[in-house]
CSV table of C-alpha atoms in Angstrom, one decimal:
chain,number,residue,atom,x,y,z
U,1,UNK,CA,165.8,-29.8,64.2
U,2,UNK,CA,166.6,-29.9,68.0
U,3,UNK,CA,170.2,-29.0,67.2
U,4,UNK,CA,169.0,-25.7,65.6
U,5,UNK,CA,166.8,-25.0,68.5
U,6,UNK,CA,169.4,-24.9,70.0
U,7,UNK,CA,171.6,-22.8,68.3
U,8,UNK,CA,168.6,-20.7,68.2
U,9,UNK,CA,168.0,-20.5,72.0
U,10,UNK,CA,172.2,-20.1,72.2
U,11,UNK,CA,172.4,-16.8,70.1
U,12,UNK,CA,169.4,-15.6,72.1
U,13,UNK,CA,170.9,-16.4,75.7
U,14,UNK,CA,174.5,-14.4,74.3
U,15,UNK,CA,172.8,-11.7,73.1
U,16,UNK,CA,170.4,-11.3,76.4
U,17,UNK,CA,174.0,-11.3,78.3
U,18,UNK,CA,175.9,-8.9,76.1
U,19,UNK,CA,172.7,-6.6,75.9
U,20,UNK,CA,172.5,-6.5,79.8
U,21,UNK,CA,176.1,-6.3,80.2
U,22,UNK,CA,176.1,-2.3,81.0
U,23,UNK,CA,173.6,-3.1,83.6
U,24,UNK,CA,175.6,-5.6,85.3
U,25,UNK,CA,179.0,-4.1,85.3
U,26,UNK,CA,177.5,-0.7,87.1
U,27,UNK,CA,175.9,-2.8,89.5
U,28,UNK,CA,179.1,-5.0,90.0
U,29,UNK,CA,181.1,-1.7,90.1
U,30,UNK,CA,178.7,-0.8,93.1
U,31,UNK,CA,179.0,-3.1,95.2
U,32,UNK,CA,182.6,-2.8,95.0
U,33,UNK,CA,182.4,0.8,95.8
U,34,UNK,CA,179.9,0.1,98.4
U,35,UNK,CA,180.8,-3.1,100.2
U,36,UNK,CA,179.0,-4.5,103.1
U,37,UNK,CA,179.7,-7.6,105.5
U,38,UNK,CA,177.6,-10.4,105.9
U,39,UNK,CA,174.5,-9.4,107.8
U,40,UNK,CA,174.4,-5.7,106.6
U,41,UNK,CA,174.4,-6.1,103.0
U,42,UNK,CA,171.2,-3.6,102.6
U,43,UNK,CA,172.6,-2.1,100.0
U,44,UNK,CA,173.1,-5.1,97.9
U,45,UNK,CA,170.2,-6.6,98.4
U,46,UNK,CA,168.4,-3.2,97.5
U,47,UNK,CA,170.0,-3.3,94.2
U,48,UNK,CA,170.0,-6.7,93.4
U,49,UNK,CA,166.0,-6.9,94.1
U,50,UNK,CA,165.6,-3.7,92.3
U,51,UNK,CA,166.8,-4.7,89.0
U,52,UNK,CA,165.2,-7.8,89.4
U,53,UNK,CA,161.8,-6.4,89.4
U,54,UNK,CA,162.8,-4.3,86.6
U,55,UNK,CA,163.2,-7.6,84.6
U,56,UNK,CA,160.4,-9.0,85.2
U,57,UNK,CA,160.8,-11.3,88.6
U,58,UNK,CA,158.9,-12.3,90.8
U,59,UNK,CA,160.2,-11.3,94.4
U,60,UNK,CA,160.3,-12.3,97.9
U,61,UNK,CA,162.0,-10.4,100.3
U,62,UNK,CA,163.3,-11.9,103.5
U,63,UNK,CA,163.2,-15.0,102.4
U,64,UNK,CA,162.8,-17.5,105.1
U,65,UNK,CA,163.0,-14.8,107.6
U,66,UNK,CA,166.8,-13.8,106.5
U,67,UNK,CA,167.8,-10.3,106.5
U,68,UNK,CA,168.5,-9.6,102.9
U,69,UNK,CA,167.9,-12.6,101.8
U,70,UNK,CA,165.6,-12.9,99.0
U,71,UNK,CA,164.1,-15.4,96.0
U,72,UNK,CA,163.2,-14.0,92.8
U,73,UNK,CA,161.5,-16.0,89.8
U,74,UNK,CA,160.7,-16.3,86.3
U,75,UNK,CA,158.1,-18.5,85.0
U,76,UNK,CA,157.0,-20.1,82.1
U,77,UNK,CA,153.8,-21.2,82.9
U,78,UNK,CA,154.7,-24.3,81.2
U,79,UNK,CA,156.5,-27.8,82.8
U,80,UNK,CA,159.7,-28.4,82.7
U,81,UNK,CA,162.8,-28.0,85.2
U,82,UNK,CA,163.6,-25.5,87.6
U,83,UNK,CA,166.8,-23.9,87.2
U,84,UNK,CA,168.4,-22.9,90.3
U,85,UNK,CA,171.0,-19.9,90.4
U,86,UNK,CA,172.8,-18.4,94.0
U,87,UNK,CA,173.9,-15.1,94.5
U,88,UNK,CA,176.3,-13.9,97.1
U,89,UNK,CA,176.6,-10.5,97.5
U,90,UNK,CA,178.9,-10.2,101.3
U,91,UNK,CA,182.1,-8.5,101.2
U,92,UNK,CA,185.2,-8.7,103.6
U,93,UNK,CA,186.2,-6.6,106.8
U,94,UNK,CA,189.2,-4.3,105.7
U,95,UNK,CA,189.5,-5.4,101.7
U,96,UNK,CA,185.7,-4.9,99.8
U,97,UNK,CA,185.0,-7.7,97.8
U,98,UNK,CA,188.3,-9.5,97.6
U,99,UNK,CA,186.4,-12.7,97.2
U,100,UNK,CA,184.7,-11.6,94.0
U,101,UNK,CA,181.3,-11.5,95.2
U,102,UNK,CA,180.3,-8.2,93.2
U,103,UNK,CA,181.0,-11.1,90.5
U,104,UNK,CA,179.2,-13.8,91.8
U,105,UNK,CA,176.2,-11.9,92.6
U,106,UNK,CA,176.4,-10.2,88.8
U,107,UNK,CA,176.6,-13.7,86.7
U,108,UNK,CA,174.2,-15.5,88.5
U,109,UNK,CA,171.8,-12.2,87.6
U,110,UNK,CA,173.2,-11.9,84.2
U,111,UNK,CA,172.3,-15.9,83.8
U,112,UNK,CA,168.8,-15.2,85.5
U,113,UNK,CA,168.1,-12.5,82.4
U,114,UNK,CA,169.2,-15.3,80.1
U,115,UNK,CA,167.6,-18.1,81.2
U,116,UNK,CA,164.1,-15.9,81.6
U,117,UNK,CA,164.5,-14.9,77.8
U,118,UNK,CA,163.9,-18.5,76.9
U,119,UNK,CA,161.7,-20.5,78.7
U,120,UNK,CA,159.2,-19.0,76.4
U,121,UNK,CA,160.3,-21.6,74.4
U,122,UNK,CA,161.8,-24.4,76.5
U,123,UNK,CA,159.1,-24.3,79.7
U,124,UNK,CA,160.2,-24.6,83.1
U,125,UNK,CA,161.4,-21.7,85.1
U,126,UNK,CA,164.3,-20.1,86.8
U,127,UNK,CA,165.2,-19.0,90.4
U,128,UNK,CA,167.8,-17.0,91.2
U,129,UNK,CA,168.0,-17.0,95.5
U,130,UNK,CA,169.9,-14.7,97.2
U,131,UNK,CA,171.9,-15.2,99.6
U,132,UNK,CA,173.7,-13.3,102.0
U,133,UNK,CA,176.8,-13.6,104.5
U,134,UNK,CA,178.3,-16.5,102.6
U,135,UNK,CA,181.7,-15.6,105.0
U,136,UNK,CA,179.9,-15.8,108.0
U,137,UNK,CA,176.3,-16.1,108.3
U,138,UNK,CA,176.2,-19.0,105.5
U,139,UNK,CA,172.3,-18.6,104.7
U,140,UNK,CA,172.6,-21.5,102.6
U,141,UNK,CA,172.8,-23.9,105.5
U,142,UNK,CA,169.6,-22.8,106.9
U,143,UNK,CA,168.2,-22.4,103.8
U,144,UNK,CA,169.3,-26.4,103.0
U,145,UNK,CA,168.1,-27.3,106.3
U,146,UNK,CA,164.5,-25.8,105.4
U,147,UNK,CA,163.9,-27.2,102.1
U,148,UNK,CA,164.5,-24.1,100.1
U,149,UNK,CA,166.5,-25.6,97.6
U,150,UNK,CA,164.3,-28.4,97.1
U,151,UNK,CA,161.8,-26.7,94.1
U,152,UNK,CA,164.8,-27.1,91.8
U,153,UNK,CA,166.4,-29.6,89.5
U,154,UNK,CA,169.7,-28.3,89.8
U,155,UNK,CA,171.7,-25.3,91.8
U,156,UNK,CA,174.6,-23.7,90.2
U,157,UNK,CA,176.7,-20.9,91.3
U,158,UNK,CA,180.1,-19.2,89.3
U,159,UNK,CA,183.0,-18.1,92.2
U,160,UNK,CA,185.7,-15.6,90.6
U,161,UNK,CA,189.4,-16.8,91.0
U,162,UNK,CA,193.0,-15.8,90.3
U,163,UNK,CA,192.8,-19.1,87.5
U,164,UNK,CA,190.6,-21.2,86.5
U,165,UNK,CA,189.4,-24.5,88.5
U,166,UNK,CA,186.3,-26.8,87.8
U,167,UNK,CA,183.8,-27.5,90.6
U,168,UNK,CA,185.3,-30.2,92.4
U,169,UNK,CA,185.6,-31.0,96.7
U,170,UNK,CA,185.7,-28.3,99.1
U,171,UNK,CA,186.4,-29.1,102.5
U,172,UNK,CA,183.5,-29.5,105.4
U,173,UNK,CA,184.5,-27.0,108.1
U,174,UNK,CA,183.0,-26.6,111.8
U,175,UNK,CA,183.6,-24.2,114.6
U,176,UNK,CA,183.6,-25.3,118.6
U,177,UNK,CA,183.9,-23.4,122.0
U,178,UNK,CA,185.1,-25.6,124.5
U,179,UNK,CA,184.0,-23.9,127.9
U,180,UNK,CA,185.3,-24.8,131.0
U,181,UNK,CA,183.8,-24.6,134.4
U,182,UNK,CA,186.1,-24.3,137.6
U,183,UNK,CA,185.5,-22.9,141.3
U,184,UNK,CA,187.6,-19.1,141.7
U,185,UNK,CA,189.5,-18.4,145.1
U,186,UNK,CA,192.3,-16.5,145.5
U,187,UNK,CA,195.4,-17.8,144.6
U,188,UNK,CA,197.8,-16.9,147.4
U,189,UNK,CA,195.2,-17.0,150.3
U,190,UNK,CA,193.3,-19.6,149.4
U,191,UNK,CA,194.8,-21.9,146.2
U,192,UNK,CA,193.4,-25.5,147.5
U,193,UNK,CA,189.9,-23.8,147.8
U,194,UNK,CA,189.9,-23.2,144.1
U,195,UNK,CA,189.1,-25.2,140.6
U,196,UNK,CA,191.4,-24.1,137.6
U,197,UNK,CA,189.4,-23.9,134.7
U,198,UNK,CA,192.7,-22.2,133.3
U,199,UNK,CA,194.5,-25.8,134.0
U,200,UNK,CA,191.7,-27.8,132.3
U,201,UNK,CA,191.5,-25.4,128.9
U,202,UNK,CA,195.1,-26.0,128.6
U,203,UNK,CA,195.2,-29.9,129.6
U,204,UNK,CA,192.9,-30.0,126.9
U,205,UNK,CA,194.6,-27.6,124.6
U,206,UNK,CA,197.7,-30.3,125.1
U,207,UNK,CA,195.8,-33.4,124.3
U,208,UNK,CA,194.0,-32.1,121.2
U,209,UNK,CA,197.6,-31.1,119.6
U,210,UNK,CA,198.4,-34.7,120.6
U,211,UNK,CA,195.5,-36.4,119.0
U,212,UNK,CA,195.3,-34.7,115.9
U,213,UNK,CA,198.5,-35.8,114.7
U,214,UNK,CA,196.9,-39.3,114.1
U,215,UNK,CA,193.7,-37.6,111.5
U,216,UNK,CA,195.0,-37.5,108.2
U,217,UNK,CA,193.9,-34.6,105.9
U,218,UNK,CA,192.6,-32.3,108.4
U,219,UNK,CA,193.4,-28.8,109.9
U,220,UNK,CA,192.4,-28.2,113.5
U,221,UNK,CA,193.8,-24.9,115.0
U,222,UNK,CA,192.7,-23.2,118.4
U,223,UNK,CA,192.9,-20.2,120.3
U,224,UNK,CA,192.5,-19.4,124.3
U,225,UNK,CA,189.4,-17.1,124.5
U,226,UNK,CA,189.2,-17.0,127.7
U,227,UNK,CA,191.9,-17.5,131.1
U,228,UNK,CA,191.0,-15.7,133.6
U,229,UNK,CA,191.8,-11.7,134.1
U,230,UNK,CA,194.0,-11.6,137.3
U,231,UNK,CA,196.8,-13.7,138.1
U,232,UNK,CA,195.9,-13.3,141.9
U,233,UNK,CA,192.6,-14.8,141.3
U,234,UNK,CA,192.1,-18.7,140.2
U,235,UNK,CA,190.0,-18.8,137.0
U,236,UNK,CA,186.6,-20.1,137.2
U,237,UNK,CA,186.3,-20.1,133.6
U,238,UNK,CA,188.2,-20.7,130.2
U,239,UNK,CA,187.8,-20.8,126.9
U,240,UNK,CA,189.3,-22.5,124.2
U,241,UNK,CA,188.1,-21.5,120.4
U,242,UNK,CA,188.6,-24.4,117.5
U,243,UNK,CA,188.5,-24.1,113.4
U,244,UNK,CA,187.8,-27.5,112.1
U,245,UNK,CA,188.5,-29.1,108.3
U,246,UNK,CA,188.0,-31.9,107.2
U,247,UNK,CA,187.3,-33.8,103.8
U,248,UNK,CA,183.4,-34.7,104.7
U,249,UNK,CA,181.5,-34.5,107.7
U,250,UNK,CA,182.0,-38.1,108.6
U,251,UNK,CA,185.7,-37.0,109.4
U,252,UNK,CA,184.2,-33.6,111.2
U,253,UNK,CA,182.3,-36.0,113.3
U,254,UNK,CA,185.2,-38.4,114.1
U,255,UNK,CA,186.9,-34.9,115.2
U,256,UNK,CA,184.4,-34.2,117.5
U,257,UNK,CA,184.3,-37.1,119.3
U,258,UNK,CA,187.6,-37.2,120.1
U,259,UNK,CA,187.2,-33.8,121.3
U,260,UNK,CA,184.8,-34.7,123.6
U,261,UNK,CA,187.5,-37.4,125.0
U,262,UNK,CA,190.4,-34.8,125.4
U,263,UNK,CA,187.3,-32.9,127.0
U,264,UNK,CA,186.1,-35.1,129.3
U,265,UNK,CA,189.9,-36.0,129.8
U,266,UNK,CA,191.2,-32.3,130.9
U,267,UNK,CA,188.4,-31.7,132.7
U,268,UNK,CA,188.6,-34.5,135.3
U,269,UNK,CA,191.8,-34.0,135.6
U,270,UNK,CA,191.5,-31.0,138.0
U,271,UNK,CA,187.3,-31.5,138.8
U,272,UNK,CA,186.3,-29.0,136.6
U,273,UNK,CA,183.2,-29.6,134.2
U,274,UNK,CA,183.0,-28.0,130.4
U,275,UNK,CA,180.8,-27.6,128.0
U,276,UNK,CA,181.6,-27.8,124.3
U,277,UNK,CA,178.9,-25.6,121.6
U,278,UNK,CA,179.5,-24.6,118.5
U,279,UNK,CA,180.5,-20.8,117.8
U,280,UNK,CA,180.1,-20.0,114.0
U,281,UNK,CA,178.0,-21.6,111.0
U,282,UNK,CA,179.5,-25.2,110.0
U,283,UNK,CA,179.6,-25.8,106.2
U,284,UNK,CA,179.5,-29.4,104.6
U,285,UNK,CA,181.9,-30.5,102.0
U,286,UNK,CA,181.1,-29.7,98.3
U,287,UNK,CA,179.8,-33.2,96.7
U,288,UNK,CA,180.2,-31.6,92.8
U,289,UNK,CA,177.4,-33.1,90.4
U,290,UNK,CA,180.0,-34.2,87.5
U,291,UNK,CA,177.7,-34.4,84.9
U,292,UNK,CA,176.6,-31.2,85.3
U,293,UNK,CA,180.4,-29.9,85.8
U,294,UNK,CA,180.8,-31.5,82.5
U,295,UNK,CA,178.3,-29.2,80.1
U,296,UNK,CA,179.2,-26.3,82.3
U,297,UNK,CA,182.8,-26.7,81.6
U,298,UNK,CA,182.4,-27.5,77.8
U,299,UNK,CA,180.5,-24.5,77.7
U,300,UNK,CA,182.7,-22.4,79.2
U,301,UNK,CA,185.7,-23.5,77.4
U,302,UNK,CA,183.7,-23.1,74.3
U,303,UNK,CA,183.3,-19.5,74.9
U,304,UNK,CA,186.7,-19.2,75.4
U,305,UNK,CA,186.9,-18.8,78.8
U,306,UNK,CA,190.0,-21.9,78.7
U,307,UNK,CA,190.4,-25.0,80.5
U,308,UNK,CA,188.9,-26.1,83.6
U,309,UNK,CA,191.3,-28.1,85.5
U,310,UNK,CA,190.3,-30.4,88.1
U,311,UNK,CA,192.3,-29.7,91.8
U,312,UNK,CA,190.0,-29.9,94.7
U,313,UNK,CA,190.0,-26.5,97.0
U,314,UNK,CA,191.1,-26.2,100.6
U,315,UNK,CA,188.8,-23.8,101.0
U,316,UNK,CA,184.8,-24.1,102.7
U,317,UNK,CA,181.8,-23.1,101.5
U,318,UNK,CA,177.6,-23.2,102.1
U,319,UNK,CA,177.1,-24.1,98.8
U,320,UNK,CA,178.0,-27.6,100.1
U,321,UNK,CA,175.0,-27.9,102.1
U,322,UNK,CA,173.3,-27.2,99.1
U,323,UNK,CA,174.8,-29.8,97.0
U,324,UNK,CA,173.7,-33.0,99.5
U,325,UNK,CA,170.3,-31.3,98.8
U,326,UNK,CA,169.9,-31.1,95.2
U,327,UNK,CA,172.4,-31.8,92.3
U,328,UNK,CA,174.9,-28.7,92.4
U,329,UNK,CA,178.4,-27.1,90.7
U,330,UNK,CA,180.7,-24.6,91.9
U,331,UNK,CA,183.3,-23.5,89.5
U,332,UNK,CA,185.7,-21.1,90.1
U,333,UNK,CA,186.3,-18.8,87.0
U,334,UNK,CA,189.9,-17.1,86.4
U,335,UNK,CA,190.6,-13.4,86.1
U,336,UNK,CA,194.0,-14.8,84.7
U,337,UNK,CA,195.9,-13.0,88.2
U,338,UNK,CA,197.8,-15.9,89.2
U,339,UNK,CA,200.2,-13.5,91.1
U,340,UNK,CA,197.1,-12.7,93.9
U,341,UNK,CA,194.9,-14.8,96.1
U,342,UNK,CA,191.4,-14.9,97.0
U,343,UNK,CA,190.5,-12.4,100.0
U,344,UNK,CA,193.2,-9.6,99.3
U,345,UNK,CA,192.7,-6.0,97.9
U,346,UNK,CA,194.0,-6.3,95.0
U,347,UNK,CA,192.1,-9.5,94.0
U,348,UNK,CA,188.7,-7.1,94.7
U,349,UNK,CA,190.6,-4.6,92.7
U,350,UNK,CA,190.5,-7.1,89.8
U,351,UNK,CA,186.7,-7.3,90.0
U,352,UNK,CA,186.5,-4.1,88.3
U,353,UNK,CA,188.9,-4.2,85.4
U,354,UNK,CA,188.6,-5.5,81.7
U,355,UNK,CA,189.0,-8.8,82.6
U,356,UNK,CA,186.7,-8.6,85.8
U,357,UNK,CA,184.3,-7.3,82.8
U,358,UNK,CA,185.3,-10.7,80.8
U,359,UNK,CA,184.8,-13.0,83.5
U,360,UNK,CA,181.5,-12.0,84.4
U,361,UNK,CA,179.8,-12.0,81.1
U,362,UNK,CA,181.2,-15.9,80.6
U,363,UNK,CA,179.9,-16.8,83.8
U,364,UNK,CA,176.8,-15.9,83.2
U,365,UNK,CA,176.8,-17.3,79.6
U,366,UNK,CA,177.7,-20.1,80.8
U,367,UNK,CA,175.4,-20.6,83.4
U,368,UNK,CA,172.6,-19.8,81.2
U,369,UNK,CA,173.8,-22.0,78.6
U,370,UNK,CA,174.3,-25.1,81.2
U,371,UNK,CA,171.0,-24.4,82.3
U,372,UNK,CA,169.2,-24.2,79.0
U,373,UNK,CA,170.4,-27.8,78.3
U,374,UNK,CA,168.9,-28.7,81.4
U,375,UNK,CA,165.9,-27.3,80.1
U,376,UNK,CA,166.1,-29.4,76.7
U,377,UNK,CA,168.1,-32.1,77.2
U,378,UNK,CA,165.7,-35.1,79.2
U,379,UNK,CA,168.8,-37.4,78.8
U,380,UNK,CA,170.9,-35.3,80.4
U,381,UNK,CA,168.7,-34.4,83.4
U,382,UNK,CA,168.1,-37.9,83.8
U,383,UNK,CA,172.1,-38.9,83.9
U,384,UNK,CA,172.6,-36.0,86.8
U,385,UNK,CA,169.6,-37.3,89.0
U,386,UNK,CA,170.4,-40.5,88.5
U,387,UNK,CA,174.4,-39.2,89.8
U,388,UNK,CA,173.1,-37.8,92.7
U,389,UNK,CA,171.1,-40.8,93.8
U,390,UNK,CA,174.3,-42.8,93.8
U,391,UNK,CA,176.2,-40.1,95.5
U,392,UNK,CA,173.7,-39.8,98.3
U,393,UNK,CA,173.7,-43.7,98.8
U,394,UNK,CA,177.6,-43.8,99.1
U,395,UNK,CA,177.7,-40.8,101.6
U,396,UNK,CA,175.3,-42.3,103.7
U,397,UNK,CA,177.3,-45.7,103.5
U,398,UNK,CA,180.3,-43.5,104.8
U,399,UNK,CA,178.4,-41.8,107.1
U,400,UNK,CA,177.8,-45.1,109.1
């Protein structure tokens, strides 16, 4: 009887997808022809919200005081899960959407539609968030940090790809300023009067390319920002700019420390002082909930969307705040263009062709179809919470 159900509840999540599909590929073809960087996506989010509505959703704009950010929801009025969905919507400088956002923002919706059509029978509810400046903002981290996430059972997301990939790791990232403070006098009149800041950026520039020899499995890679503007003049200030990966933010913090030793190092080395901030949004490492990977995969495959194949990215994201918050995936879903990469023109270009068409309508099946076992399946619930739980306890063992 159940089974039925849900072959029942699986025709009417396919059909809800195919008979929205129109819908979703002009709005998809949009925001490819209308792309806007994180922060300005108005636009988008005008779009997005817009249909929403049209559907049925509940809406709040500016959510948690985000530009463009917004949470939209459909209820059953009955218990039952809450089925999380994230929508990116940012596009690049110079190349559009050639990280497939128009897609990701289009499935998750496409899954939203799905998931609402059902719930009339299954209870619970759906929430589709969106969220903007995923390439620089990273809404999701402040979102995480205030407890946004936390009305849901589970958070899923779909990310276009040359090929296909199953959520797995992504790496935690951070970004770092390292200032430093001198005392400017001029350099022929006066040199023994002055403090080269200048001297201490690159003492510590030095040390740093020393030190990270010895940290496995990380990338760390700095620019000057800052060096002063006349040669005649000692610098009274540097700068030194830093991208930090790392496998999990235990590592990101055993990088930071010893930056704070080449630091303090450089800096007393010619009496200058420094001050070391961070410059751009950090991300955490992806912790992938595997039994929800699982259904979302078999689903997936089942529609013929092919393999998933496990290799961990070397790539960031803010879904991986997310995932220490509530159980999470993040699969990446081929357009079968092996030949391009991820955030070049002609991957955007691929957003918008048959199988740009193909991708998004099993993404969102699939994310409908993950979630309605969510929504019927206690047992399975029950084995991702229980997941997480054990996940969290191990990252807070390797946290200390």
């Amino acid at each position: 009887m159940i089974l039925k159900a849900n072959d029942e509840l699986k025709e009417k999540i396919e059909k809800t997808v195919s008979d929205n599909m129109s819908e979703l590929i002009k709005i998809r073809n949009y925001l490819y022809e209308n792309p806007e960087v994180g922060g300005e996506e108005e636009k988008a989010c005008a779009v997005l919200t817009e249909s929403l509505e049209k559907h049925g959703f509940s809406l709040t704009r500016e959510f948690h005081g985000i530009p463009h950010c917004f949470r939209a929801e459909a209820d059953s009025g009955r218990p039952g899960p809450c089925i999380g969905l994230t929508a990116e919507f940012d596009a690049l400088p110079g190349m559009g959407h050639g990280c497939g956002h128009n897609i990701i923002a289009t499935a998750a919706m496409g899954a939203a539609f799905a998931i609402q059509a059902i719930i009339d029978r299954t209870g619970g509810r759906v929430v589709l968030f969106g969220t903007p400046g995923e390439e620089c903002i990273c809404s999701k981290v402040q979102l995480t940090e205030e407890g946004a996430f936390d009305e849901c059972d589970v958070v899923m997301t779909v990310h276009p790809n040359p090929v296909n990939l199953s959520s797995g790791k992504t790496l935690a990232i951070d970004s770092w300023q390292v200032d430093f403070y001198g005392k400017s006098s001029h350099a022929g009149a006066n040199p023994e009067g002055g403090i080269n800041a200048l001297d201490a950026a690159v003492h510590f520039y030095t040390l740093v390319g020393f030190e990270k020899q010895y940290i496995a499995g990380t990338n760390i890679y700095g620019v000057f920002a800052d060096g002063g503007e006349k040669c005649s003049v000692i610098p009274d200030h540097a700068a030194v700019k830093y991208l930090v990966r790392a496998k999990n933010t235990a590592e990101i913090k055993k990088i930071r420390a010893m930056f704070e030793r080449c630091a303090q190092a450089a800096s007393a080395a010619v009496g200058a002082t420094y001050r070391i901030w961070r410059n751009e949004p950090a991300n955490r490492d992806m912790v992938t909930n595997q039994a929800l990977s699982d259904t979302f995969n078999r689903y997936y495959s089942g529609l013929g969307g092919g393999d998933m194949p496990h290799i961990d990215s070397t790539g960031s994201t803010d879904m991986g705040d997310v995932s220490y918050s509530v159980p999470s995936i993040h699969p990446w879903i081929g357009l079968d263009c092996p030949e391009f990469q991820l955030h070049s023109k002609e991957f955007a270009d691929m957003t918008v062709t048959e199988a740009g068409d193909r991708t998004l309508r099993l993404g969102a099946e699939a994310l409908a179809l993950t979630g309605m076992e969510v929504l019927t399946s206690p047992d399975l619930l029950r084995r991702i919470k229980e997941e997480f739980e054990e996940t969290k306890k191990k990252l807070e063992i390797q946290a200390d």
